[in-house]
Amino acid sequence: MNDRDRSDTPIAWHTLDAAEVARRLAADPQTGLAAAVVANRRQQFGANALPEGRGKSVVGMLVGQFTDFMILVLVAAAVVSGVVGEPQDAIAILIIVLLNAVVGVVQEYRAERALEALQQIAAPLATVRRDGQTRVLPATELVPGDIVLLEAGNGVPADLRLIEAEQLAADESALTGEAHVVDKNVETLTESELAPGDRRNLAFKGSLITRGRGAGVVFATGLDTELGRIATLLHGSEVIRTPLQKRLKRFGRRLAFAVLGVCAVIYGVGLLRGEPIVLMFLTAVSLAVAAIPEALPAVVTISLALGARKMSRSHALIRRLPAVETLGSVTYICADKTGTLTQNRMRAEFAQIGDERCESIDPDPAGRSGWLGVALALSNDVQQDDDAAPVGDPTETALFEFAAQNGYRKADLLVDHPRLREVPFESDTQRMTT
């Protein structure tokens, strides 16, 4: 009834035709599920949502700042300074330790809040056929067997086996890392072992419909979806210390052993020379405290925080400060996914009209290049609500934005040029006509 049909053997839904999928899920593509069936399946499969990890509290973040070995050495030095009657040293060391902790907590807190805002990849609403009616429901209420309707601009709310597809295309970069959109169809595939990006008759939770219209049967929800599997893998990943953290830990241990060794030698020599025991103990402790580089952790943390701040200006989110150092240690990056290393968006720089290179378009529609501005603004399926970011095929979006930058706004032009018919883009003709 879901991706595994509640058995141990996964079902290759892309190898089943639409009629067989509907039969297995007991779904009617025309009327959808009945309310009683929905209630039963919701109880069986649960909500169509990914479990939210419990975020760290500020106290937890603060405690986490005191796990570094050098910080523990400084805390020990502060305690010893206080015990032997050196309150000034103890206070100075504690101020440095707290400053280091505050900088780390502030950075982590900001990153956590930003990540909460980014965790909106799943569609909040879905258009569904139920009891013979079309309804708009929260995506969390979907169950296997629901018939979901899709159109350009929609986020896919669950994993679907497509049963209708009219010039349908989806952006699956959030799952596959590939920047280009994927054309979708309803054709049955024969090969069972295919990567998600090659299953053209499926639409995955978390992807975005960029063009066309379609409908699909929900076959997986929540953690059973491809997005859910990724979330499960991320949840189980272990935190690996960076090279800098490893070096600082190693340095702290060596320094601690060296200081203790030197202090022990001085203490022993003093006793052999007949010096008072208390005096030699205080001398050894003072030497140990003086040998500890109190400012080192704070200097490292502030340096990493400045790096994170600089990267944030380029819209790079640093969740943990040591990641800045890891990135700085990179020598080569080998990747085949352009969208991973760039802004993952196309932009039109100029238009070529005959032998003339036009950095801008004539603002007069009757001008030499004005007709091009009208065509770029109208001959596309890009959707844009008010001041929201345009949604659609990346190539069409780039041309749409180029036209808008030159004063050709689609919403304004549609008043005098309403769309009557459309010939969609095809690889054979290499053009779209409206």
Short mmCIF file of C-alpha atoms in Angstrom, two decimals, residues 9 14 17 21 30 36 57 66 84 87 118 158 171 178 191 225 351 354 356 372 427:
data_model
loop_
_atom_site.label_atom_id
_atom_site.label_comp_id
_atom_site.label_asym_id
_atom_site.label_seq_id
_atom_site.Cartn_x
_atom_site.Cartn_y
_atom_site.Cartn_z
CA THR A 9 10.16 -6.44 -0.97
CA HIS A 14 7.71 2.83 -12.29
CA ASP A 17 1.25 0.64 -15.70
CA VAL A 21 -0.92 1.01 -9.77
CA GLN A 30 -11.70 9.71 -11.55
CA ALA A 36 -13.69 6.27 5.24
CA SER A 57 18.29 24.62 23.24
CA PHE A 66 32.85 23.28 26.58
CA VAL A 84 45.65 29.14 45.15
CA PRO A 87 41.37 35.57 41.60
CA LEU A 118 14.83 26.60 4.98
CA ALA A 158 4.33 13.05 -1.90
CA ASP A 171 12.88 20.41 -11.06
CA GLU A 178 21.04 17.91 -11.33
CA GLU A 191 14.09 -1.62 -15.99
CA THR A 225 9.42 8.80 0.17
CA ALA A 351 20.41 39.30 -27.21
CA GLY A 354 21.49 39.56 -36.78
CA GLU A 356 24.14 43.19 -33.60
CA LEU A 372 11.86 40.48 -29.16
CA SER A 427 13.19 19.10 -29.56
#
